[in-house]
Amino acid sequence: MEISGLPVELWRLILSYLRLPDLGRCSLVCRAWYELILSLDNTRWRQLCLGCIECRHPNWPNQPHVEPQSWREAFKQHYVASKTWTKNTQDFESSHCFYLFRRKKDRRVLHVGQGCEFDTLRAGLASADVYDRIVLLPGVYEEQSEIILKVPVEIMGQGKLGDVALLVSIDQHCPTTRLCNVVFMPAWFTPVVYKIIMLKNDIHHCRASGIFLRLAAGGLIADNNIHSNCEAGVDIRKGANPLILCNKIHSGLRSGIVVLGNGKGIIRSNQIYRNKEAGIYILYNGNPIVSGNHIFQGLAAGIAVNENGRGQIIENVIRENQWGGADIRRGGDPVLRSNLICCGYSDGVVVGERGKGLIEGNTIYGNKGCGVWIMSSSLPHITNNRICHNSIYGVAVFCRKDDANDYLANQGGNENFNDEGEAASWENDLDSEDERFTSRRPISVALVESNSINHNGAAGLYVKSSEALNIIANAIHANHDSGVAVLQSSQLTRIANNSISCNSLGGVLIESEARVELRGNGIYDNSSHGITSKGDGVVIENDIIGNRGCGLRLLQTADMKVTKNRIQSFWDYGIVMLDQTKGLVQENLIFQGRTKKTILQQVSNAEDCIVQNNKLLTFKSKSDVAWTLENPPARPHIEGSTRGNSSATNSHKVTTMSTRIAAQMDGGCHNNGSIFCTIL
């Protein structure tokens, strides 16, 4: 229903009767509804905030008479915090580390508060010894500078949760501390509440997350064993920026690490394995640096980046996961660079609906699905990767979910961070940016460039797309089907400057529903036809040499413009035009192959099939000069790349065919040798 259908005042009256989940759902309808829900700040949101018996006034305890800048924001802060933690607040003895404090028989109990031996928390801590207990009487405890915890102590509030409030900033230097039944609020001099130095702890069987960081929390979490927790092993959100280093994070009932709601952090050198959902799950503008980790044997994706998640994922080993090694969907836009993604039970990298990202310099090897699986509604940049020995396609592009057969809609897992609808928009800040991403090369069309795609179990590159696609400067070699197969392409698929060689079937297959531009490619030594086309498009300035079938085979209703190519076939015709083929074939240089067949066969009777101004070279005598590929030299021509020596560039040097065609002029080959001099 359009907002303009009723006066705004009447809408506000109607919406004042809605519960929180319904307000959340309404805010997700469209921008106009979202803004209408925001306009209820001084009415419905204020009513919800003050009507919650567990929620104190947002400015308690210092200024309870002053209204907050936003009642909705205040209610949000309470909701997000209490949703995770209140389930455990009644069980104060549930901590698995409590035995550390009990085992010291002579530990003291120090009381802090009005009329007690200590007036302030700082004074109590100064007198505390290892594993002593400090009991805080109900009240508000405010410190004017940072408190340093030097020895392990237990700090417990008396009364109900909320009766004891700490307006402090604590820096923990000791290996462990127990905090119970207290409310932390930022002090006036810093937004940092607690610095979480956690070393060599066992954190397991928690009812929620093992470690939960939010509100700009920092600190070091290192060398811990975090396992068997009901939620994420480590949960980072709301601007938290910790260092997660050298931990074992495993066997969780959800993800190993979750980063969301503008959470950041450095996640380095951890072992993350056997979690039920994604090893690392990044969403809602989470933006961590993930490097040097070993992520393996998970029951979902190794790393999942969804819902506008970002991050730099660099030099990790991601192996033996049940679903995608890396799974990027719904606005996810990470940098995935220099990782080893191997031996997975599904695809190496999945770029699903509306996925983005730079996927660069990775080795994607030995996965049981595809090397890289892309949905055509996505916009990835896939460059300088080595994609080899995967069981199905090297790179596959699909246009609909139906084409994916058994691929799941969300390989990240089933974690639900927006149960109440509104919570999703609370955690998402679409205006935030990070300088680490400003240097990336912008693209408007999905781009697959400068990759080495070889020895995969089906086609090297398989396209069934409804969107435009650029396939540029790749080495597509020795795959167990066609080099490139374009089954459907309602918008133009551009295939340029690639080396396509030694594949088990043809070099390039173009089906009838495809539109393709083939330009500047070297298509050599494939086991069937160099190019087979039933579709539309152009074939310009390619070298199509030494393939076992025809050089170029046009059939059915193909409509192709074929110009300025150099074409030769060992065993068959250089060019064959069959059925109702139409188009223009002109200015091509066509060499005779090993057989006595003519080098051009035109069977098509279509009036629109024009063949003119082609140069046909045949064997005549031994005195004829050998043919060479020169002016220009053998294609592809990879012009000055600024990206350094990648594996793909090196592979071009190996797989690009010779610069010379040497033929004996008696119409055959002496000693059954090749008429090519191949320089590898």
XYZ file of C-alpha atoms in Angstrom:
680
model
C 0.000 0.000 0.000
C 1.346 3.440 -0.931
C 2.213 5.770 1.953
C 0.505 8.635 0.130
C -2.850 6.886 0.488
C -3.330 8.238 4.029
C -2.095 11.289 5.961
C 1.179 10.706 7.807
C -0.454 11.460 11.154
C -2.981 8.692 10.584
C -0.240 6.250 9.635
C 1.604 7.064 12.859
C -1.525 6.405 14.875
C -2.044 3.045 13.171
C 1.595 2.015 13.576
C 1.600 2.907 17.275
C -0.286 -0.360 17.913
C 2.329 -2.599 16.277
C 4.692 -4.860 18.195
C 8.454 -4.816 17.618
C 8.566 -7.680 15.061
C 5.844 -6.028 12.973
C 7.644 -2.671 13.040
C 10.757 -4.433 11.809
C 8.920 -6.092 8.927
C 7.284 -2.810 7.905
C 10.663 -1.049 7.836
C 11.928 -3.580 5.273
C 9.134 -2.988 2.733
C 10.689 0.010 0.971
C 12.496 3.288 1.636
C 9.263 5.224 2.256
C 8.063 2.708 4.854
C 11.504 2.692 6.452
C 11.456 6.457 6.886
C 7.909 6.313 8.254
C 9.000 3.805 10.920
C 11.939 6.077 11.822
C 9.541 8.984 12.328
C 7.968 7.143 15.291
C 11.000 7.883 17.471
C 9.257 10.106 20.028
C 6.077 8.019 20.093
C 6.128 4.267 19.585
C 9.886 3.780 20.034
C 9.855 5.819 23.261
C 6.888 3.783 24.475
C 8.653 0.485 23.719
C 11.857 1.611 25.421
C 10.251 2.857 28.640
C 7.707 0.039 28.717
C 10.363 -2.687 28.870
C 10.681 -3.745 32.499
C 14.257 -4.960 31.921
C 15.367 -1.705 30.257
C 16.441 1.246 32.366
C 16.337 4.834 31.131
C 19.003 5.240 28.395
C 20.850 7.932 30.373
C 20.748 6.042 33.682
C 22.475 6.449 36.092
C 23.996 9.901 35.456
C 21.216 11.858 33.716
C 17.946 9.926 33.896
C 15.955 13.146 33.327
C 17.617 13.846 29.927
C 16.045 12.227 26.877
C 18.359 10.400 24.444
C 19.018 11.663 20.933
C 17.099 8.674 19.563
C 14.726 6.408 21.490
C 14.890 3.866 18.682
C 18.678 3.731 18.871
C 18.586 3.388 22.648
C 16.078 0.545 22.460
C 18.154 -1.108 19.756
C 21.276 -1.089 21.934
C 19.425 -2.755 24.778
C 17.708 -5.273 22.502
C 20.873 -6.432 20.730
C 22.798 -6.778 23.987
C 20.126 -8.539 26.005
C 19.038 -10.928 23.226
C 22.305 -12.852 23.437
C 23.123 -12.668 27.124
C 19.987 -12.627 29.266
C 19.394 -16.347 28.753
C 22.360 -17.049 31.047
C 22.099 -14.265 33.610
C 20.307 -16.328 36.243
C 22.953 -19.051 36.291
C 25.847 -17.336 37.990
C 27.600 -20.598 38.842
C 27.642 -21.899 35.248
C 31.137 -20.653 34.383
C 33.477 -23.507 33.504
C 36.475 -21.541 34.825
C 34.913 -21.069 38.289
C 36.972 -23.908 39.743
C 40.078 -21.693 39.382
C 38.691 -19.360 42.032
C 37.327 -22.077 44.310
C 40.541 -24.042 44.582
C 42.305 -21.393 46.694
C 41.056 -22.223 50.181
C 42.358 -19.111 51.923
C 41.053 -16.570 49.411
C 39.476 -13.438 50.875
C 36.158 -11.735 50.228
C 36.493 -7.942 49.994
C 33.377 -5.721 50.183
C 33.164 -2.430 48.296
C 30.490 0.198 48.835
C 29.112 2.719 51.255
C 29.941 1.719 54.858
C 32.299 -1.105 53.738
C 36.040 -1.442 54.134
C 36.632 -0.023 50.646
C 34.788 2.887 49.063
C 35.915 2.372 45.460
C 36.616 -0.522 43.139
C 40.143 0.769 42.571
C 40.883 0.624 46.319
C 39.512 -2.899 46.563
C 41.630 -4.098 43.628
C 44.752 -2.544 45.145
C 44.337 -4.764 48.217
C 43.248 -7.936 46.410
C 45.445 -11.003 46.072
C 45.299 -13.819 43.522
C 41.769 -15.305 43.166
C 40.211 -13.074 45.853
C 36.540 -12.131 45.512
C 35.399 -8.495 45.421
C 31.685 -7.977 46.207
C 30.162 -4.681 45.053
C 27.119 -3.391 46.955
C 24.273 -1.917 44.854
C 25.198 1.437 43.381
C 27.069 3.237 40.652
C 30.877 3.011 40.645
C 32.667 5.584 38.504
C 36.422 5.874 37.995
C 38.249 8.880 36.543
C 41.036 6.902 34.856
C 41.715 3.435 33.520
C 41.802 0.482 35.943
C 44.466 -2.197 35.379
C 43.768 -5.780 36.481
C 47.162 -7.235 37.437
C 46.074 -10.408 39.265
C 43.183 -12.849 38.693
C 40.201 -11.746 40.780
C 36.460 -12.295 40.895
C 34.255 -9.175 40.771
C 30.608 -9.833 41.670
C 27.674 -7.455 41.997
C 25.141 -7.837 44.806
C 21.426 -7.817 44.137
C 19.661 -8.069 40.779
C 21.293 -7.547 37.405
C 21.376 -3.776 36.962
C 21.710 -2.905 40.655
C 25.489 -2.538 40.220
C 26.783 -0.307 37.402
C 30.453 0.260 36.520
C 31.362 3.413 34.611
C 34.951 2.336 34.080
C 37.576 1.352 31.504
C 39.395 -1.842 32.478
C 42.685 -3.067 30.991
C 43.258 -6.744 31.855
C 46.896 -7.792 32.234
C 46.253 -11.011 34.149
C 45.514 -14.393 32.488
C 41.915 -14.685 33.740
C 39.187 -12.740 35.546
C 35.596 -13.517 36.541
C 32.988 -10.750 36.230
C 29.455 -11.494 37.422
C 26.172 -9.606 37.811
C 27.471 -6.146 36.870
C 26.507 -3.685 34.127
C 29.360 -2.027 32.246
C 28.977 1.480 30.799
C 31.666 3.608 29.136
C 33.441 6.159 31.300
C 33.490 9.839 30.361
C 37.085 9.759 29.127
C 36.923 6.798 26.664
C 34.409 4.641 24.786
C 36.491 1.522 25.547
C 34.934 -0.466 28.365
C 37.166 -3.525 28.603
C 40.454 -4.616 26.984
C 39.754 -8.866 26.401
C 43.441 -10.179 26.865
C 42.632 -13.870 26.908
C 45.529 -16.338 26.815
C 45.528 -20.143 26.958
C 41.943 -20.594 28.126
C 39.539 -23.447 27.450
C 36.232 -21.855 26.408
C 33.633 -24.503 25.718
C 30.007 -25.612 26.063
C 28.756 -22.026 26.420
C 25.029 -21.580 25.859
C 25.708 -18.628 23.562
C 28.970 -17.549 21.902
C 32.286 -18.520 23.427
C 33.599 -14.930 23.228
C 31.379 -11.943 22.417
C 32.927 -8.573 21.454
C 31.001 -5.386 20.694
C 30.956 -1.586 21.182
C 34.539 -0.955 19.983
C 35.978 -3.762 22.131
C 39.629 -4.540 21.422
C 42.274 -6.684 23.039
C 44.177 -9.876 22.343
C 42.612 -13.354 22.185
C 45.446 -15.820 21.709
C 46.279 -19.495 22.108
C 42.839 -20.452 23.431
C 40.940 -23.672 22.812
C 37.410 -22.530 21.884
C 35.054 -25.388 21.136
C 31.610 -26.958 21.460
C 29.733 -23.674 21.965
C 26.052 -23.275 21.073
C 26.608 -20.096 19.042
C 29.744 -18.776 17.331
C 33.097 -19.521 18.908
C 33.974 -15.804 18.598
C 31.352 -13.122 17.843
C 32.696 -9.702 16.703
C 30.265 -6.817 16.071
C 29.449 -3.126 16.550
C 32.908 -1.758 15.798
C 34.830 -4.306 17.867
C 38.425 -4.617 16.633
C 40.320 -7.417 18.424
C 43.381 -9.459 17.494
C 42.392 -13.147 17.240
C 45.672 -15.055 17.123
C 46.781 -18.713 17.181
C 43.553 -20.150 18.624
C 41.901 -23.501 18.003
C 38.242 -22.813 17.206
C 36.370 -26.011 16.508
C 33.386 -28.305 16.951
C 30.901 -25.435 17.378
C 27.186 -25.819 16.773
C 27.270 -22.677 14.635
C 30.135 -20.832 12.910
C 33.690 -20.674 14.181
C 33.994 -16.859 13.967
C 31.243 -14.361 13.096
C 32.031 -10.747 12.129
C 29.052 -8.430 11.554
C 27.612 -4.980 12.215
C 30.802 -3.046 11.295
C 32.940 -5.432 13.313
C 36.585 -5.546 12.256
C 39.578 -7.256 13.793
C 42.652 -9.177 12.692
C 42.099 -12.947 12.522
C 45.482 -14.574 12.058
C 47.133 -17.996 12.308
C 44.157 -19.813 13.829
C 43.033 -23.393 13.281
C 39.292 -23.326 12.537
C 37.759 -26.726 11.908
C 34.776 -29.055 12.256
C 32.252 -26.301 12.907
C 28.666 -27.005 11.916
C 28.356 -23.819 9.876
C 30.878 -21.527 8.159
C 34.381 -21.491 9.583
C 34.352 -17.670 9.314
C 31.086 -15.839 8.573
C 31.266 -12.145 7.550
C 28.068 -10.110 7.051
C 26.356 -6.735 7.614
C 29.478 -4.659 6.842
C 31.792 -6.835 8.866
C 35.277 -5.978 7.621
C 38.086 -8.062 9.185
C 41.570 -8.968 7.968
C 41.767 -12.760 7.786
C 45.254 -14.113 7.106
C 47.362 -17.190 7.630
C 44.552 -19.344 9.033
C 43.947 -23.057 8.475
C 40.213 -23.534 7.888
C 39.274 -27.140 7.273
C 36.740 -29.953 7.614
C 33.782 -27.645 8.243
C 30.236 -28.844 7.621
C 29.369 -25.774 5.525
C 31.538 -23.166 3.743
C 35.087 -22.461 4.820
C 34.525 -18.684 4.645
C 31.099 -17.137 3.901
C 30.672 -13.439 3.038
C 27.020 -12.347 2.798
C 24.743 -9.323 3.298
C 27.266 -6.591 2.385
C 30.093 -8.232 4.300
C 33.612 -7.266 3.253
C 37.072 -8.100 4.511
C 40.516 -9.033 3.254
C 41.026 -12.796 3.125
C 44.698 -13.395 2.436
C 47.065 -16.393 2.433
C 44.812 -18.871 4.194
C 44.619 -22.635 3.666
C 40.963 -23.569 3.140
C 40.461 -27.283 2.572
C 38.119 -30.247 2.929
C 34.979 -28.235 3.677
C 31.581 -29.703 2.810
C 30.448 -26.713 0.731
C 32.247 -23.845 -0.963
C 35.737 -23.100 0.234
C 34.707 -19.439 -0.027
C 31.040 -18.470 -0.484
C 30.144 -14.880 -1.492
C 26.504 -13.755 -1.851
C 23.983 -10.920 -1.445
C 26.276 -7.916 -1.643
C 29.305 -9.629 -0.119
C 32.386 -7.816 -1.454
C 35.651 -9.208 -0.054
C 39.217 -9.343 -1.324
C 40.128 -13.037 -1.636
C 43.843 -13.146 -2.403
C 46.671 -15.711 -2.407
C 44.731 -18.478 -0.653
C 45.015 -22.232 -1.178
C 41.444 -23.515 -1.625
C 41.619 -27.240 -2.165
C 40.130 -30.697 -1.703
C 36.627 -29.443 -0.881
C 33.596 -31.674 -1.214
C 31.823 -29.084 -3.378
C 33.090 -25.997 -5.245
C 36.264 -24.079 -4.531
C 34.783 -20.567 -4.700
C 31.059 -19.735 -4.983
C 29.914 -16.261 -6.070
C 26.135 -16.416 -5.678
C 23.327 -13.974 -6.244
C 24.536 -10.336 -6.088
C 27.972 -11.426 -4.935
C 30.985 -9.222 -5.704
C 34.620 -9.209 -4.752
C 38.172 -9.391 -6.038
C 39.345 -13.008 -6.310
C 43.043 -12.791 -7.110
C 46.115 -14.971 -7.040
C 44.523 -18.025 -5.421
C 45.281 -21.684 -6.080
C 41.930 -23.468 -6.427
C 42.755 -27.123 -6.690
C 41.263 -30.598 -6.445
C 37.702 -29.707 -5.396
C 34.927 -32.198 -6.137
C 32.692 -29.555 -7.692
C 33.747 -26.612 -9.870
C 36.819 -24.534 -9.275
C 34.785 -21.308 -9.348
C 30.950 -21.268 -9.504
C 29.333 -17.949 -10.464
C 25.723 -16.821 -10.735
C 25.288 -14.369 -13.595
C 23.570 -11.778 -11.364
C 26.882 -11.360 -9.522
C 29.783 -9.022 -10.312
C 33.111 -10.648 -9.380
C 36.587 -9.868 -10.682
C 38.446 -13.174 -10.998
C 42.081 -12.667 -11.929
C 45.493 -14.359 -11.803
C 44.222 -17.557 -10.195
C 45.407 -21.102 -10.815
C 42.250 -23.195 -11.229
C 43.091 -26.823 -11.885
C 42.274 -30.479 -11.279
C 38.729 -29.799 -10.093
C 36.206 -32.558 -10.771
C 33.706 -30.545 -12.839
C 34.197 -27.187 -14.593
C 37.136 -24.930 -13.993
C 34.888 -21.837 -13.995
C 31.093 -22.117 -14.398
C 28.626 -19.249 -14.875
C 24.908 -19.987 -14.416
C 21.952 -17.685 -15.038
C 19.343 -19.213 -12.699
C 19.286 -21.175 -9.491
C 17.611 -23.976 -11.426
C 20.841 -24.494 -13.345
C 22.706 -25.161 -10.124
C 20.943 -28.470 -9.475
C 21.776 -29.369 -5.890
C 23.682 -26.212 -4.956
C 22.355 -24.732 -1.727
C 20.983 -21.202 -1.574
C 23.241 -20.295 1.344
C 26.419 -22.233 1.913
C 27.395 -20.034 4.839
C 25.059 -21.854 7.182
C 21.718 -21.289 8.826
C 22.655 -18.622 11.348
C 19.858 -16.081 11.587
C 20.857 -12.599 12.679
C 17.550 -10.893 11.895
C 14.888 -12.948 13.667
C 12.843 -9.852 14.395
C 13.179 -8.180 11.006
C 14.289 -4.821 12.320
C 17.498 -6.259 13.737
C 18.890 -6.675 10.226
C 18.729 -2.961 9.463
C 20.078 -2.138 12.923
C 23.287 -4.018 12.247
C 23.756 -2.613 8.720
C 25.379 0.719 7.928
C 25.502 1.063 4.172
C 27.266 4.436 4.322
C 30.443 3.126 5.935
C 33.535 2.860 3.754
C 37.089 1.641 4.226
C 40.191 3.021 2.563
C 41.562 -0.463 2.060
C 39.116 -0.983 -0.828
C 39.426 2.342 -2.673
C 42.373 1.169 -4.784
C 40.485 -1.714 -6.375
C 39.890 -1.574 -10.108
C 36.190 -0.831 -10.754
C 34.300 -3.124 -13.132
C 30.786 -2.961 -14.567
C 30.727 -6.479 -16.071
C 31.802 -9.745 -14.442
C 35.430 -10.291 -15.444
C 37.474 -13.504 -15.682
C 41.021 -12.546 -16.678
C 44.607 -13.783 -16.608
C 43.806 -17.114 -14.962
C 45.384 -20.495 -15.637
C 42.460 -22.934 -16.019
C 43.713 -26.451 -16.691
C 43.177 -30.171 -16.164
C 39.604 -29.824 -14.889
C 37.119 -32.694 -15.236
C 34.738 -30.946 -17.658
C 34.944 -27.728 -19.694
C 37.565 -25.241 -18.612
C 35.005 -22.429 -18.710
C 31.246 -23.124 -18.918
C 28.798 -20.263 -19.545
C 25.019 -20.325 -19.293
C 24.360 -16.700 -18.502
C 21.740 -13.971 -18.806
C 24.261 -11.168 -18.194
C 27.288 -9.820 -20.029
C 30.618 -11.501 -19.284
C 34.244 -10.731 -20.200
C 36.750 -13.598 -20.520
C 40.133 -12.022 -21.120
C 43.747 -13.255 -21.377
C 43.319 -16.666 -19.716
C 45.299 -19.851 -20.364
C 42.648 -22.575 -20.784
C 44.525 -25.809 -21.255
C 44.117 -29.608 -21.141
C 40.609 -29.715 -19.684
C 38.586 -32.903 -20.115
C 35.888 -31.339 -22.305
C 35.809 -28.174 -24.408
C 38.089 -25.315 -23.481
C 35.188 -22.821 -23.444
C 31.517 -23.833 -23.749
C 28.926 -21.054 -24.125
C 25.491 -22.686 -23.944
C 23.456 -19.562 -23.326
C 24.358 -15.893 -23.426
C 21.452 -13.496 -23.946
C 23.903 -10.602 -23.560
C 27.330 -10.501 -25.143
C 30.033 -12.825 -23.877
C 33.383 -11.379 -24.876
C 36.248 -13.889 -25.249
C 39.489 -12.085 -26.063
C 43.251 -12.745 -26.001
C 42.988 -16.208 -24.457
C 45.197 -19.222 -25.113
C 42.864 -22.231 -25.549
C 44.830 -25.388 -26.190
C 45.067 -29.165 -25.853
C 41.541 -29.656 -24.479
C 39.951 -33.104 -24.804
C 37.138 -31.859 -27.052
C 36.939 -28.622 -29.015
C 38.501 -25.298 -28.265
C 35.300 -23.206 -28.178
C 31.661 -24.392 -28.363
C 28.910 -21.813 -28.974
C 25.306 -23.023 -28.793
C 22.325 -21.535 -30.594
C 21.133 -19.257 -27.761
C 24.489 -17.520 -27.363
C 25.964 -14.188 -28.480
C 29.743 -14.227 -28.483
C 32.664 -12.079 -29.587
C 35.878 -14.048 -30.163
C 38.830 -11.737 -30.746
C 42.600 -12.165 -30.580
C 42.589 -15.725 -29.202
C 45.065 -18.505 -29.908
C 43.112 -21.779 -30.281
C 45.612 -24.605 -30.737
C 45.872 -28.394 -30.726
C 42.443 -29.237 -29.329
C 41.164 -32.785 -29.881
C 38.075 -31.777 -31.874
C 37.052 -28.634 -33.756
C 38.780 -25.352 -33.009
C 35.488 -23.409 -32.895
C 31.982 -24.833 -33.273
C 29.189 -22.282 -33.437
C 25.403 -22.491 -33.700
C 24.947 -18.990 -32.312
C 25.511 -15.366 -33.221
C 28.498 -13.085 -32.987
C 31.893 -12.274 -34.450
C 35.162 -14.199 -34.860
C 37.922 -11.688 -35.545
C 41.730 -11.896 -35.614
C 42.124 -15.315 -34.004
C 44.750 -17.984 -34.702
C 42.926 -21.340 -35.013
C 45.691 -23.812 -35.707
C 46.399 -27.536 -35.411
C 43.047 -28.753 -34.057
C 42.024 -32.337 -34.819
C 38.633 -31.407 -36.281
C 37.693 -28.417 -38.409
C 39.284 -25.102 -37.677
C 35.898 -23.325 -37.667
C 32.578 -25.162 -37.959
C 29.362 -23.182 -38.444
C 26.075 -25.092 -38.404
C 22.316 -24.937 -37.914
C 21.260 -21.272 -37.762
C 24.621 -19.749 -36.873
C 24.999 -16.097 -37.859
C 28.657 -15.158 -37.535
C 30.982 -12.529 -38.948
C 34.324 -14.283 -39.505
C 37.150 -11.962 -40.554
C 40.942 -11.648 -40.433
C 41.582 -15.026 -38.816
C 44.433 -17.450 -39.527
C 43.005 -20.949 -39.703
C 44.488 -24.412 -40.255
C 43.389 -27.945 -39.375
C 45.457 -31.121 -39.405
C 42.738 -33.562 -40.415
C 39.699 -31.650 -41.643
C 38.558 -28.506 -43.393
C 39.753 -25.102 -42.313
C 36.190 -23.685 -42.420
C 32.909 -25.610 -42.780
C 29.494 -23.938 -43.188
C 26.482 -26.260 -42.902
C 22.675 -26.185 -42.660
C 21.142 -22.693 -42.678
C 24.315 -20.892 -41.683
C 24.471 -17.230 -42.604
C 26.900 -14.416 -42.069
C 30.101 -13.040 -43.564
C 33.381 -14.938 -44.071
C 36.057 -12.675 -45.515
C 39.724 -11.689 -45.390
C 40.785 -14.874 -43.613
C 44.096 -16.667 -44.228
C 43.388 -20.413 -44.433
C 46.211 -22.972 -44.567
C 45.858 -26.488 -45.930
C 46.296 -29.255 -43.389
C 47.599 -32.831 -43.558
C 44.672 -34.288 -45.550
C 43.819 -33.945 -49.239
C 40.525 -32.263 -48.406
C 39.892 -28.775 -49.677
C 40.352 -26.139 -47.043
C 36.936 -24.465 -47.317
C 33.596 -26.285 -47.467
C 30.397 -24.307 -48.027
C 27.240 -26.416 -47.869
C 24.909 -23.704 -46.612
C 22.545 -22.375 -49.278
C 21.392 -19.383 -47.287
C 21.343 -16.200 -49.351
C 22.810 -14.296 -46.409
C 25.957 -16.462 -46.345
C 28.705 -14.425 -47.999
C 32.216 -15.826 -48.559
C 34.702 -13.438 -50.167
C 38.292 -12.201 -50.272
C 39.788 -15.121 -48.315
C 43.373 -16.264 -49.002
C 43.767 -20.041 -49.345
C 47.266 -21.542 -49.075
C 47.857 -25.128 -50.272
C 50.879 -27.424 -50.498
C 52.460 -27.491 -53.936
C 56.127 -28.409 -54.075
C 59.119 -29.003 -51.865
C 60.592 -25.741 -52.977
C 57.832 -23.679 -51.380
C 58.898 -21.533 -48.468
C 57.636 -22.669 -45.049
C 54.608 -20.845 -43.682
C 55.081 -18.815 -40.535
C 52.785 -16.959 -38.135
C 54.183 -13.454 -38.386
C 52.918 -9.913 -38.835
C 51.484 -10.343 -36.266
C 53.198 -13.192 -34.395
C 51.208 -16.049 -32.891
C 48.294 -14.995 -30.742
C 47.334 -14.246 -28.029
C 49.153 -10.955 -27.546
C 49.270 -10.099 -23.839
C 50.240 -6.471 -23.692
C 52.214 -4.922 -20.798
C 50.438 -6.089 -17.684
C 51.200 -4.152 -14.492
C 50.228 -7.054 -12.327
C 53.600 -8.800 -12.197
C 54.495 -12.367 -13.099
C 51.393 -14.377 -12.351
C 50.919 -18.087 -12.848
C 48.581 -17.287 -15.707
C 51.220 -15.195 -17.498
C 53.761 -17.981 -17.130
C 51.213 -20.473 -18.396
C 50.704 -18.364 -21.513
C 54.391 -18.799 -22.267
C 54.044 -22.554 -21.954
C 50.801 -23.110 -23.825
C 50.989 -20.522 -26.597
C 51.825 -22.390 -29.775
C 54.727 -21.819 -32.072
C 55.630 -18.809 -34.132
C 56.336 -20.966 -37.145
C 54.429 -23.413 -39.358
C 56.938 -25.486 -41.296
C 55.561 -27.730 -44.011
C 57.137 -30.102 -46.514
C 55.724 -29.368 -49.913
C 54.794 -32.841 -51.100
C 51.416 -32.649 -49.423
C 52.459 -34.796 -46.478
C 54.971 -35.044 -43.637
C 58.281 -36.856 -43.782
C 58.822 -39.573 -41.170
C 55.271 -39.066 -39.892
C 56.480 -35.983 -38.045
C 54.422 -32.925 -37.218
C 54.243 -30.113 -39.745
C 54.511 -27.736 -36.766
C 57.671 -26.740 -35.001
C 56.299 -26.280 -31.508
C 58.264 -24.096 -29.137
C 57.269 -24.640 -25.500
